[in-house]
XYZ file of C-alpha atoms in Angstrom:
779
model
C 16.409 43.379 -18.612
C 18.102 43.084 -22.325
C 17.010 39.444 -22.501
C 12.703 40.345 -22.798
C 12.606 40.768 -26.296
C 15.137 37.773 -27.471
C 12.528 36.071 -25.499
C 9.800 36.932 -27.743
C 11.690 35.823 -30.783
C 12.619 32.838 -29.038
C 8.782 31.374 -28.498
C 7.361 33.547 -31.827
C 7.021 29.976 -33.214
C 4.797 28.188 -31.383
C 1.068 28.551 -29.740
C 1.678 29.695 -25.887
C 0.200 27.606 -22.894
C -1.346 29.968 -21.172
C -3.324 30.148 -17.901
C -3.628 30.774 -14.212
C -2.419 27.506 -13.540
C -0.244 25.395 -15.799
C 0.419 21.498 -14.722
C 3.476 21.048 -16.892
C 2.715 17.375 -17.596
C -0.187 17.731 -19.298
C 1.051 20.030 -21.499
C 3.790 17.408 -22.144
C 2.562 16.979 -25.947
C 2.766 20.758 -27.030
C 6.916 20.524 -25.227
C 9.734 20.508 -27.152
C 12.276 17.186 -26.201
C 15.898 16.685 -26.587
C 17.402 13.382 -25.753
C 15.717 12.219 -23.012
C 16.047 8.311 -24.417
C 16.071 4.857 -22.971
C 19.012 3.635 -21.319
C 20.528 0.330 -22.687
C 21.600 -0.775 -19.460
C 18.743 -1.914 -17.240
C 19.398 -3.120 -14.134
C 18.893 -6.827 -14.096
C 15.522 -8.192 -12.110
C 16.079 -10.875 -8.904
C 13.505 -13.829 -10.609
C 13.080 -17.895 -9.705
C 11.693 -19.453 -11.872
C 10.944 -23.106 -11.591
C 13.309 -25.395 -9.697
C 14.936 -22.720 -8.235
C 11.399 -21.665 -6.217
C 11.294 -24.290 -3.591
C 15.199 -23.847 -3.441
C 14.975 -20.502 -1.968
C 11.738 -19.965 -1.000
C 10.725 -21.773 2.254
C 7.313 -21.906 3.533
C 5.854 -18.711 6.213
C 3.779 -18.353 9.117
C 2.472 -16.019 11.960
C 4.429 -16.622 15.337
C 2.852 -19.687 16.642
C 0.881 -21.009 13.562
C 1.661 -23.936 11.744
C 3.357 -23.787 8.862
C 1.945 -24.563 5.397
C 2.813 -27.484 3.103
C 5.050 -26.996 0.359
C 5.412 -29.783 -2.388
C 8.652 -29.064 -4.920
C 7.203 -30.355 -8.731
C 10.349 -30.245 -9.859
C 11.210 -28.012 -13.199
C 6.987 -26.303 -12.641
C 7.768 -24.834 -9.838
C 6.483 -25.501 -6.718
C 2.934 -26.247 -5.399
C 1.144 -24.975 -1.760
C -2.022 -26.820 -0.707
C -4.489 -24.721 1.747
C -5.281 -27.056 3.661
C -7.290 -27.855 7.972
C -3.911 -26.934 9.006
C -4.646 -23.967 7.100
C -7.843 -22.507 8.188
C -7.965 -18.946 9.799
C -10.562 -15.758 9.659
C -13.333 -17.239 7.903
C -10.320 -18.819 4.967
C -7.012 -20.602 4.308
C -4.321 -18.899 3.946
C -0.590 -19.597 3.739
C 2.054 -17.953 2.936
C 5.832 -18.229 1.337
C 9.124 -16.186 1.924
C 12.707 -16.134 0.574
C 15.682 -14.011 1.898
C 16.593 -10.771 -0.382
C 20.662 -10.128 -1.199
C 21.540 -7.186 2.269
C 21.351 -4.657 0.299
C 17.897 -4.464 -1.038
C 15.711 -1.771 -0.038
C 11.847 -1.168 -1.957
C 11.957 2.210 -3.515
C 14.386 0.169 -5.357
C 12.147 -1.270 -6.676
C 9.076 -0.845 -8.867
C 6.835 -4.456 -8.880
C 6.800 -7.869 -8.255
C 5.391 -10.354 -11.372
C 3.805 -13.475 -9.705
C 3.134 -16.902 -12.505
C 0.463 -18.866 -10.249
C -2.469 -21.024 -11.055
C -5.419 -21.877 -9.476
C -9.089 -23.672 -9.297
C -10.400 -22.398 -6.643
C -12.238 -19.116 -6.858
C -12.263 -16.348 -4.534
C -8.246 -16.806 -4.098
C -5.744 -13.958 -2.921
C -2.499 -13.747 -3.919
C -1.202 -10.838 -1.604
C 2.227 -9.675 -1.301
C 4.199 -8.643 2.226
C 7.620 -7.948 3.994
C 10.216 -9.576 5.941
C 8.460 -12.064 8.174
C 7.186 -11.641 12.031
C 8.887 -13.357 14.541
C 6.362 -11.512 17.417
C 2.951 -11.597 17.889
C 1.510 -8.171 18.755
C -1.813 -7.813 20.568
C -4.234 -6.632 17.427
C -5.666 -8.818 15.319
C -3.716 -8.127 12.516
C -0.454 -8.559 13.973
C -0.738 -12.642 13.964
C 0.381 -12.382 9.807
C 3.179 -14.367 8.759
C 5.134 -10.912 7.581
C 5.353 -7.284 9.161
C 3.974 -5.210 6.538
C 1.440 -6.140 3.974
C 1.728 -5.049 0.477
C -0.415 -4.658 -2.451
C -3.278 -7.677 -3.471
C -5.190 -8.859 -6.229
C -7.198 -12.346 -7.176
C -6.097 -14.707 -8.993
C -7.766 -16.120 -12.042
C -9.309 -19.299 -11.488
C -9.080 -21.329 -14.615
C -7.095 -23.501 -13.848
C -4.428 -22.296 -16.187
C -0.905 -19.598 -15.446
C -1.789 -16.366 -15.730
C 1.403 -13.519 -14.561
C 0.328 -11.338 -11.666
C 1.481 -7.707 -11.425
C 2.029 -6.575 -7.859
C 4.258 -2.334 -6.820
C 6.871 -3.342 -4.772
C 7.215 0.235 -3.747
C 4.071 -0.015 -1.906
C 2.770 -0.794 1.636
C -0.252 -1.007 2.942
C -0.334 1.537 6.490
C 3.114 3.248 5.338
C 6.089 1.488 6.629
C 9.686 1.830 8.772
C 12.673 2.933 5.735
C 15.492 1.164 5.877
C 16.753 -2.970 4.118
C 14.509 -4.860 3.075
C 15.405 -8.088 4.698
C 12.455 -10.857 3.128
C 10.379 -10.942 0.165
C 7.057 -12.841 1.079
C 3.454 -14.120 -0.720
C 0.164 -14.884 0.944
C -2.597 -17.297 -0.703
C -6.467 -17.003 0.582
C -8.770 -19.200 -0.050
C -12.554 -18.985 1.266
C -12.130 -22.943 0.809
C -9.422 -25.444 1.042
C -7.740 -25.147 -1.970
C -4.199 -25.300 -4.323
C -2.044 -22.898 -5.952
C 1.128 -23.177 -8.054
C 3.775 -20.946 -8.555
C 6.205 -21.076 -11.515
C 7.833 -18.347 -12.056
C 8.556 -15.336 -9.083
C 9.847 -11.891 -10.135
C 11.357 -9.585 -8.309
C 11.744 -5.866 -11.325
C 13.796 -2.922 -10.712
C 12.561 0.336 -10.499
C 14.145 2.140 -13.844
C 11.864 -1.006 -15.481
C 8.725 1.440 -14.638
C 10.617 3.991 -16.812
C 11.297 2.216 -19.195
C 8.822 2.442 -21.779
C 9.593 5.845 -23.385
C 11.906 8.963 -23.872
C 9.469 10.801 -21.833
C 6.366 10.122 -20.481
C 3.348 10.774 -17.258
C 3.560 8.947 -14.382
C 3.022 8.319 -10.355
C 5.101 7.883 -8.025
C 6.127 7.356 -3.935
C 8.769 9.111 -1.306
C 8.122 7.770 2.296
C 4.793 7.046 1.726
C 4.077 11.019 -0.839
C 3.378 10.036 -3.757
C 3.692 12.774 -6.398
C 2.274 13.109 -10.069
C 5.533 13.134 -11.540
C 6.951 14.673 -15.752
C 10.029 11.679 -16.427
C 12.831 12.027 -18.526
C 15.905 10.252 -19.470
C 19.545 12.077 -18.315
C 20.749 14.134 -20.482
C 17.192 15.507 -21.428
C 16.052 19.178 -22.406
C 12.057 19.989 -22.182
C 11.158 23.292 -23.814
C 7.599 24.381 -22.735
C 6.633 28.358 -24.731
C 4.359 29.813 -22.112
C 3.073 33.363 -21.076
C 3.389 33.850 -18.375
C 0.331 35.260 -15.961
C 0.636 37.344 -12.841
C 1.963 37.114 -9.235
C 4.274 34.480 -10.786
C 5.520 30.815 -9.207
C 6.648 28.051 -10.733
C 6.422 24.734 -7.687
C 7.905 21.791 -8.086
C 10.068 18.407 -6.684
C 12.387 16.753 -7.523
C 13.574 12.936 -7.591
C 15.900 10.461 -9.608
C 15.715 6.828 -10.483
C 18.930 4.712 -10.573
C 21.375 7.533 -10.384
C 23.705 8.228 -7.070
C 23.083 12.163 -8.413
C 21.235 14.311 -10.733
C 21.763 17.617 -11.962
C 18.122 19.861 -12.567
C 18.246 23.298 -13.954
C 14.810 25.312 -15.205
C 15.488 28.244 -17.321
C 13.839 30.926 -19.086
C 15.720 31.412 -22.056
C 19.243 31.871 -21.172
C 19.068 32.826 -17.905
C 19.213 30.378 -15.043
C 16.749 30.190 -11.907
C 17.418 27.271 -10.530
C 20.463 24.864 -10.549
C 20.744 21.951 -8.086
C 22.224 18.556 -7.554
C 19.503 16.148 -6.198
C 21.792 13.128 -4.235
C 18.890 11.172 -2.242
C 16.542 8.330 -4.155
C 14.507 8.538 -0.866
C 13.078 11.520 -0.349
C 11.103 14.332 -2.129
C 12.791 18.002 -2.824
C 10.736 20.721 -2.895
C 11.392 23.922 -4.677
C 9.239 27.030 -5.635
C 11.250 29.865 -8.424
C 9.203 33.425 -8.169
C 8.286 34.021 -11.702
C 6.584 37.351 -11.299
C 8.957 39.415 -13.278
C 8.205 37.874 -16.477
C 4.251 38.626 -15.733
C 2.554 39.207 -19.496
C 5.504 38.426 -21.076
C 5.751 35.011 -23.808
C 8.919 32.777 -22.562
C 10.416 29.502 -23.156
C 10.510 27.668 -20.005
C 13.413 25.017 -20.065
C 14.104 22.447 -17.504
C 16.821 20.199 -18.268
C 18.540 17.517 -16.169
C 22.260 15.858 -16.802
C 23.346 12.554 -14.182
C 26.687 11.019 -13.953
C 24.578 7.584 -15.492
C 22.792 8.226 -19.139
C 19.116 6.942 -19.085
C 19.494 7.782 -15.008
C 15.689 8.977 -14.596
C 14.555 12.118 -13.742
C 11.764 13.108 -11.681
C 10.388 16.972 -12.217
C 7.484 16.568 -9.679
C 3.917 18.251 -9.738
C 5.742 20.756 -12.124
C 3.208 24.143 -11.308
C 2.906 27.336 -12.449
C 0.715 29.642 -11.222
C -0.894 32.993 -10.516
C -3.168 35.214 -9.123
C -6.377 33.484 -8.341
C -9.568 34.535 -10.278
C -12.692 35.080 -7.289
C -14.817 32.859 -9.518
C -11.676 29.523 -8.841
C -12.612 29.469 -4.801
C -10.212 26.610 -3.205
C -12.591 23.741 -1.989
C -11.356 21.333 1.474
C -13.266 18.168 1.233
C -12.920 16.655 4.905
C -13.813 13.564 5.481
C -14.109 11.841 9.112
C -14.007 7.985 8.099
C -16.669 6.652 9.801
C -17.851 9.707 11.849
C -22.115 8.914 11.613
C -24.300 11.137 11.893
C -26.419 9.286 15.232
C -23.742 9.888 17.190
C -22.991 13.393 16.371
C -23.942 15.942 18.702
C -24.598 18.762 15.770
C -27.873 16.185 15.489
C -28.735 15.753 18.342
C -26.707 12.575 20.515
C -26.532 13.033 23.848
C -22.799 13.738 24.340
C -21.186 17.068 22.979
C -18.943 14.657 20.459
C -19.562 18.064 17.372
C -18.779 20.744 19.328
C -17.440 22.488 16.520
C -19.164 21.199 14.259
C -21.971 22.720 16.272
C -20.266 26.140 15.855
C -19.449 25.478 11.995
C -23.155 24.395 11.072
C -23.925 28.700 12.185
C -21.856 29.934 9.609
C -22.559 27.045 6.689
C -25.790 24.552 5.644
C -26.252 22.260 7.463
C -27.462 19.069 6.258
C -30.182 16.937 8.652
C -30.921 13.832 6.582
C -27.749 13.109 4.355
C -26.911 9.892 3.889
C -23.191 7.617 1.997
C -24.852 5.056 -0.664
C -22.493 2.852 0.490
C -21.405 1.046 4.348
C -17.815 0.497 4.522
C -15.069 3.428 2.089
C -13.865 2.198 -0.989
C -17.903 1.125 -2.499
C -18.871 4.663 -0.553
C -15.495 6.458 -1.441
C -15.920 6.019 -5.512
C -19.321 6.771 -5.454
C -18.922 10.560 -3.765
C -15.914 10.536 -5.788
C -17.697 9.556 -9.415
C -21.669 10.291 -8.964
C -21.909 6.705 -9.657
C -23.449 4.031 -7.852
C -21.762 1.235 -6.728
C -23.292 -1.260 -9.445
C -23.112 1.436 -11.824
C -18.790 0.831 -11.337
C -18.431 -2.846 -11.352
C -19.042 -3.027 -7.999
C -16.329 -5.304 -6.019
C -13.987 -7.173 -7.677
C -10.252 -7.137 -5.203
C -9.237 -5.062 -2.904
C -6.759 -2.752 -5.381
C -9.216 -2.702 -8.069
C -9.290 0.794 -10.211
C -12.323 2.414 -10.855
C -13.102 2.188 -14.493
C -11.454 5.022 -16.931
C -14.375 6.290 -18.165
C -15.520 7.604 -14.755
C -13.725 10.700 -13.686
C -13.209 12.106 -10.624
C -13.793 14.558 -8.490
C -9.695 15.294 -8.479
C -9.734 14.192 -12.462
C -12.442 17.432 -13.280
C -10.524 19.551 -10.951
C -7.473 19.020 -12.502
C -8.928 19.673 -15.570
C -10.139 22.637 -14.715
C -6.417 23.965 -13.509
C -6.526 23.623 -9.898
C -3.449 22.120 -7.896
C -4.883 18.974 -5.753
C -4.180 16.973 -3.679
C -4.412 13.568 -1.347
C -4.581 13.692 2.329
C -5.392 10.129 3.787
C -4.646 7.379 6.325
C -7.164 4.949 4.645
C -5.637 3.734 1.215
C -8.993 2.490 0.039
C -9.929 6.675 -0.391
C -6.714 6.474 -2.666
C -3.841 4.389 -4.827
C -6.350 1.212 -3.751
C -8.927 1.870 -5.531
C -7.493 4.366 -8.294
C -8.662 7.769 -6.338
C -5.000 8.752 -7.275
C -6.259 9.715 -10.910
C -4.976 13.575 -11.615
C -3.510 14.163 -7.915
C -0.468 16.073 -7.620
C 0.052 15.053 -4.698
C -1.222 12.168 -2.237
C -0.373 10.451 1.455
C -2.050 7.710 1.983
C -0.072 6.512 5.038
C 1.110 8.025 8.468
C 3.003 7.574 10.868
C 1.753 7.777 14.090
C -1.132 5.588 15.542
C -3.852 5.322 13.323
C -6.227 6.914 16.106
C -4.156 10.467 15.159
C -4.542 10.561 11.335
C -5.246 13.967 11.197
C -3.307 15.452 13.312
C 0.126 14.453 10.460
C -2.379 15.097 7.601
C -3.375 18.203 9.145
C 0.198 19.124 8.994
C 1.099 16.867 5.715
C -1.229 19.899 3.829
C 0.163 22.677 6.011
C 4.253 21.346 4.561
C 2.397 21.244 0.462
C 0.367 24.720 0.938
C 4.152 25.646 1.589
C 5.430 24.311 -0.631
C 2.313 24.761 -3.637
C 0.781 27.796 -2.007
C -0.475 28.644 -5.484
C -4.166 28.637 -5.612
C -6.997 27.162 -6.755
C -6.273 24.296 -4.877
C -9.128 20.895 -3.890
C -7.738 18.611 -1.285
C -9.035 15.383 -0.026
C -9.468 14.555 3.882
C -10.036 10.866 4.896
C -9.051 10.552 8.412
C -9.239 7.634 10.512
C -8.950 8.838 13.947
C -12.960 7.399 13.885
C -11.676 4.111 13.100
C -11.162 0.707 14.873
C -9.037 0.736 17.541
C -10.006 4.514 19.135
C -7.019 4.379 20.704
C -6.236 7.200 23.873
C -5.260 10.375 21.886
C -4.530 13.944 23.830
C -6.313 16.163 24.787
C -9.046 13.673 23.797
C -8.010 11.332 25.899
C -9.802 10.200 29.380
C -13.240 12.469 28.027
C -15.553 9.245 28.025
C -13.208 6.684 28.470
C -11.462 6.721 31.730
C -7.738 4.329 31.607
C -9.797 2.176 33.769
C -12.388 1.497 31.653
C -10.171 1.510 28.400
C -8.409 -1.280 29.709
C -11.560 -2.617 30.961
C -13.255 -2.812 26.413
C -9.310 -3.714 26.110
C -9.145 -6.754 27.486
C -13.129 -8.007 26.734
C -10.991 -7.466 23.010
C -8.222 -10.158 24.342
C -10.296 -12.565 25.265
C -12.713 -11.886 21.410
C -9.562 -12.372 20.304
C -8.213 -15.821 21.805
C -11.527 -17.139 20.911
C -11.177 -16.163 17.319
C -7.867 -18.546 17.360
C -5.451 -16.490 19.232
C -5.186 -13.273 16.859
C -4.670 -10.775 19.211
C -7.223 -8.278 20.268
C -10.252 -8.363 17.553
C -12.606 -6.221 15.935
C -15.938 -8.060 16.742
C -18.719 -5.161 16.277
C -19.624 -6.984 13.298
C -19.588 -10.653 14.909
C -22.220 -13.046 15.602
C -23.738 -14.082 18.750
C -21.776 -17.502 18.729
C -18.601 -15.679 19.790
C -19.462 -13.925 22.809
C -21.116 -16.462 23.906
C -17.369 -18.728 23.138
C -15.040 -16.563 25.017
C -17.732 -15.693 27.995
C -18.225 -11.564 27.176
C -21.203 -9.909 28.176
C -22.484 -8.550 24.377
C -23.855 -4.848 25.564
C -20.419 -4.116 28.200
C -17.914 -4.888 24.761
C -20.753 -2.558 22.607
C -21.358 -0.333 25.402
C -17.069 0.422 25.980
C -17.145 0.184 21.587
C -20.013 3.324 21.555
C -17.531 5.137 24.693
C -14.270 4.384 22.535
C -16.123 5.650 19.342
C -17.196 8.796 20.917
C -13.540 9.905 22.271
C -12.430 9.414 18.710
C -15.221 11.842 17.488
C -14.469 14.181 19.529
C -10.442 14.383 18.781
C -11.452 14.275 14.747
C -13.949 16.872 15.420
C -10.803 19.072 17.310
C -8.861 18.631 14.371
C -11.842 20.004 12.030
C -11.759 23.219 14.629
C -7.553 23.418 14.305
C -8.131 23.177 10.604
C -10.474 25.849 10.269
C -8.789 28.318 13.300
C -4.989 28.216 10.297
C -7.438 28.428 7.998
C -8.827 31.971 9.404
C -5.542 33.212 10.491
C -4.272 32.667 6.807
C -6.752 34.826 6.104
C -8.261 31.118 3.383
C -11.391 31.215 4.164
C -13.424 33.569 2.586
C -12.114 32.097 -0.752
C -12.535 28.150 0.781
C -15.399 25.863 -0.115
C -15.318 23.196 3.612
C -17.318 20.913 2.778
C -17.469 18.755 6.140
C -18.417 14.418 5.898
C -18.066 10.775 6.794
C -18.206 7.969 4.289
C -20.236 6.133 6.165
C -21.438 5.224 10.061
C -20.040 3.240 12.310
C -21.436 0.049 14.639
C -21.435 0.316 18.308
C -24.556 1.999 18.638
C -26.661 -0.849 16.777
C -24.983 -3.414 19.785
C -27.193 -1.851 22.104
C -30.588 -1.751 20.513
C -32.886 -3.859 22.013
C -34.478 -6.050 19.301
C -31.743 -6.090 16.727
C -30.928 -9.389 15.770
C -27.376 -9.687 16.097
C -27.003 -12.485 13.882
C -28.948 -11.075 10.889
C -28.274 -8.246 7.744
C -29.046 -5.133 8.929
C -30.005 -3.100 5.637
C -27.881 -0.436 4.539
C -30.285 2.200 5.606
C -30.254 2.132 9.133
C -28.882 5.218 10.340
C -26.155 4.335 12.069
C -24.880 2.807 9.178
C -25.061 5.542 5.920
C -26.394 8.662 7.957
C -23.975 11.119 7.852
C -22.862 15.329 8.636
C -22.941 16.963 6.316
C -21.635 20.815 6.425
C -21.225 23.110 3.546
C -18.947 26.159 4.770
C -17.830 28.976 2.152
C -18.815 32.813 2.599
C -20.631 34.141 -0.507
C -21.176 30.801 -1.758
C -24.091 29.686 0.294
C -26.233 30.306 3.586
C -24.538 31.102 6.951
C -27.042 28.940 9.540
C -29.373 26.921 7.343
C -30.630 23.838 8.174
C -32.048 21.641 5.963
C -33.965 18.922 6.707
C -34.429 17.554 2.544
C -32.395 13.850 2.063
C -29.646 14.157 0.437
C -27.188 11.717 -0.848
C -23.048 11.786 -0.682
C -23.919 11.121 -4.527
C -24.916 14.842 -4.026
C -21.497 16.565 -3.388
C -19.412 16.194 -7.135
C -22.117 18.220 -8.206
C -21.961 20.678 -5.924
C -18.040 20.746 -6.213
C -18.821 21.823 -9.655
C -21.064 24.371 -9.617
C -19.625 25.916 -6.553
C -15.694 25.848 -9.328
C -18.091 27.050 -12.605
C -16.409 23.294 -13.881
C -19.173 21.816 -16.666
C -20.816 18.667 -15.026
C -20.609 15.601 -17.354
C -24.232 14.238 -17.698
C -23.766 11.236 -17.028
C -23.668 12.190 -12.999
C -26.311 10.461 -11.178
C -26.220 12.635 -8.307
C -28.375 16.978 -8.258
C -26.364 19.951 -6.746
C -27.205 20.762 -3.317
C -26.090 24.877 -3.875
C -29.861 24.907 -3.865
C -31.083 23.403 -0.984
C -28.059 25.471 0.286
C -29.079 29.741 -1.015
C -32.846 28.561 -0.970
C -33.384 29.117 -4.450
C -35.446 27.004 -7.350
C -34.012 23.740 -8.928
C -33.421 21.350 -6.381
C -35.530 17.613 -7.171
C -36.565 15.794 -4.538
C -35.782 12.421 -4.704
C -35.537 9.144 -2.520
C -32.037 7.771 -1.326
C -30.967 4.729 -3.397
C -27.949 2.485 -1.381
C -26.026 0.191 -3.577
C -23.807 -2.064 -2.781
C -22.825 -5.367 -4.521
C -19.600 -7.904 -4.500
C -18.377 -9.511 -7.806
C -17.880 -12.929 -9.325
C -14.711 -12.827 -10.620
C -14.983 -15.931 -13.020
C -18.960 -14.728 -14.501
C -18.993 -11.486 -13.145
C -22.168 -12.083 -11.256
C -22.632 -9.160 -9.156
C -23.877 -10.097 -5.535
C -25.199 -7.688 -2.820
C -28.203 -4.853 -2.155
C -30.124 -2.493 -3.694
C -31.715 -0.161 -1.686
C -33.863 2.789 -1.043
C -35.411 5.478 2.050
C -38.139 7.772 0.764
C -39.613 9.343 3.397
C -41.013 7.475 6.541
C -40.677 4.161 4.598
C -37.803 1.984 2.949
C -36.869 -0.984 0.884
C -34.313 -3.537 0.583
C -33.135 -5.935 -1.856
C -31.062 -8.681 -2.141
C -29.415 -9.322 -5.103
C -27.595 -12.033 -5.941
C -27.826 -15.922 -8.515
C -28.991 -17.880 -5.875
C -30.803 -15.390 -3.290
C -33.374 -12.119 -4.118
C -35.550 -11.667 -0.821
C -36.752 -8.978 0.383
C -37.706 -5.953 3.144
C -39.795 -3.095 3.898
C -38.964 -0.846 6.744
C -41.334 1.059 7.622
C -39.405 3.734 9.599
C -42.298 6.337 11.182
C -42.958 3.747 12.833
C -39.221 1.016 13.408
C -36.143 4.068 12.761
C -33.703 1.254 12.830
C -35.631 -1.058 10.515
C -36.067 -3.461 12.982
C -39.503 -5.264 11.541
C -40.117 -6.735 8.452
C -43.441 -4.830 7.084
C -44.030 -6.723 3.881
C -46.223 -9.066 5.036
C -49.210 -6.334 5.918
C -48.396 -3.778 3.239
C -48.252 -6.387 0.342
C -48.880 -3.336 -2.106
C -46.914 -0.913 -0.624
C -43.955 -3.824 -0.720
C -44.923 -5.332 -4.302
C -44.168 -0.900 -5.199
C -41.237 -0.614 -3.680
C -39.611 -4.573 -4.911
C -40.951 -3.281 -8.162
C -39.158 0.133 -7.745
C -35.152 -0.986 -6.442
C -35.342 -4.122 -10.011
C -35.880 -0.749 -11.979
C -32.946 0.945 -10.316
C -30.736 -1.183 -10.961
C -31.799 -2.213 -14.024
C -31.268 0.786 -14.793
C -28.162 1.237 -13.017
C -26.868 -2.403 -14.421
C -27.398 -0.480 -18.297
C -25.079 2.819 -17.036
C -22.302 1.192 -16.431
C -22.250 -0.618 -19.636
C -20.626 3.068 -19.797
C -17.923 2.515 -17.976
C -15.585 -1.209 -18.423
C -13.127 -1.962 -15.749
C -10.091 -2.933 -16.966
C -8.759 -6.905 -17.588
C -9.299 -8.019 -13.948
C -5.657 -9.578 -12.265
C -4.081 -10.850 -14.561
C -0.328 -9.075 -17.131
C -2.795 -7.548 -19.225
C -0.615 -8.385 -23.325
C 0.339 -4.796 -23.731
C 1.983 -5.193 -20.720
C 3.658 -7.979 -20.789
C 5.011 -7.091 -23.979
C 6.438 -3.785 -22.562
C 8.148 -6.290 -19.706
C 10.015 -9.311 -22.558
C 10.989 -6.756 -24.881
C 12.645 -4.945 -21.758
C 14.464 -8.463 -20.779
C 12.473 -9.437 -17.827
C 9.616 -12.398 -17.941
C 11.927 -15.124 -19.767
């Protein structure tokens, strides 16, 4: 141990970083950096400009579909015409594709830059990967490409703009291996023309060429990690005070080199020296630092490579020690689309959630909990920020991120020195919504069927815990077991839907898909009555099959919840964990079986089938066991609750309130109505269209808002629980009261939204253009 006094001397000149959990990437400004210079020999892009597009790119279409019309424009590029022949699924689509060199792989490329123009609002560009040769049985299997990538709405001002889309991200994951074709798919709600003058495929190294070192997010085989990046050769030196029971957990990754050497030292003592050669996967490593506990030392991270300037990635480098009792682990287990109306814990007639029922005896069950929106992106963004959808700017584009000024649950707990992770099979809950911010590790793809997502995500979670066992941690699960297509998955397969009944239900889906233009098995829960008539499908028979399949999927998700809790208990961690079980929204199967519901009308958000969700908090010693809470609450209350249970300061702008008073029987809860809020945003004007609704005891009301509409509906929930009739005519004073209230709520939300500006839509901003052009890309 003679080296220890020397270590103290080496670090005496700097203020040490302290804490029981230290995210080294957050301490980069306090580090001493040596080397790490951006190389001058960056690899070239693959690019097509002007007439090159017309020569190399071809029209693409799904099997059996007509090719789109391409018109060469000479030096200006090519025009894609979306006319009557391209009318598919509520709009007009057209695609084109180019073959890539034989040795191309997605992991080698950062993004695709497309220069395009259109005058048609609502026109959308989406990346496609590898042309499809045969059609599958599901609705998505008729697309021109096997895999879909990132999308963006185009600026409809008739001028050329450049758009950047990630090349290494695929919706729902996909097989590894060569990348054969790059595709572009365009969609418009009306016939349109688009002009392309430039397509450029930019290599991965360009993502890290803006600075010698920094912090970013990088993916390997669907596993996204927060990384500290450097350019070899490099040395990062941190002065840290080592906590008790300390360990350093990190991942290794490379870009732009066949191999790279990673070294970790304390002072001059080498603790890790490893050469990493795989650019497609992460290497996870853990180093025991307990013998340095209590000492202030110089922690050194070094890289070297066969090619100077090659990028080295220190993935989620976390120095952690003994967990404090005041900082419990937090697990947010969201069963996507699992409505309370279908849960036996809430009185449903089938035993769909036996594990949730058992857990309710050990925690607090909220009997009247509601999501604030009816689908994943707005709902998840809202409960992760405790801000209504209209405050966050509404829905502008599928891949549009949250406003940077709206901190998320992960972000706030990461600042509290939590390890943070997300495991989801729904991309709306990760990178497509900006919910990967300050997340150490994120998996949002699965290899198996959508309906068995939770089993795979739980395996990934426990692998992460084995690789990064430090505490405390925060993890967000969002599974899609209960999302269509509801495949049969053991051990619950056949519980409510025999193989014969399942085959009959899938045959009905196929008939509905054929009636929609031969698109394969269709998800027709929201389809108008005319589609069922055209397909010759009995609507009630379809919804009975959908309900059975849904119930069986919910039972499977509940089974996996039981497996999660059993393993937490086996590891002895339950007393140190806050477990919250909920759903982001409900689903439609039960609606189709309701008598008196207009199948062609708008269903209010406050319909229990759509937004009433299960909500359980299990936190031994922190909330009461066996308590059932009848008060109406919403998912906006999740973030304030987690912040209170972890003793994390709460921002003053939050629109929810902590549920801890209700879960412990102490004062502090302020009763108030539940507000539902869901809007789309016009990309040209920024105007919001949608609805804001209220649930206030036995009354509900819905106000639709838009440039050309402003309709209102009053619901007497005491006699009409599912809001099938409008009570405004017989209750004019009450209707006026709630309409005024909703208008005030909307104005209040719009005023608050000014504090959370959105990033510029679609087009690359000036700084991004300048960086790429300075690096020799985008001529």
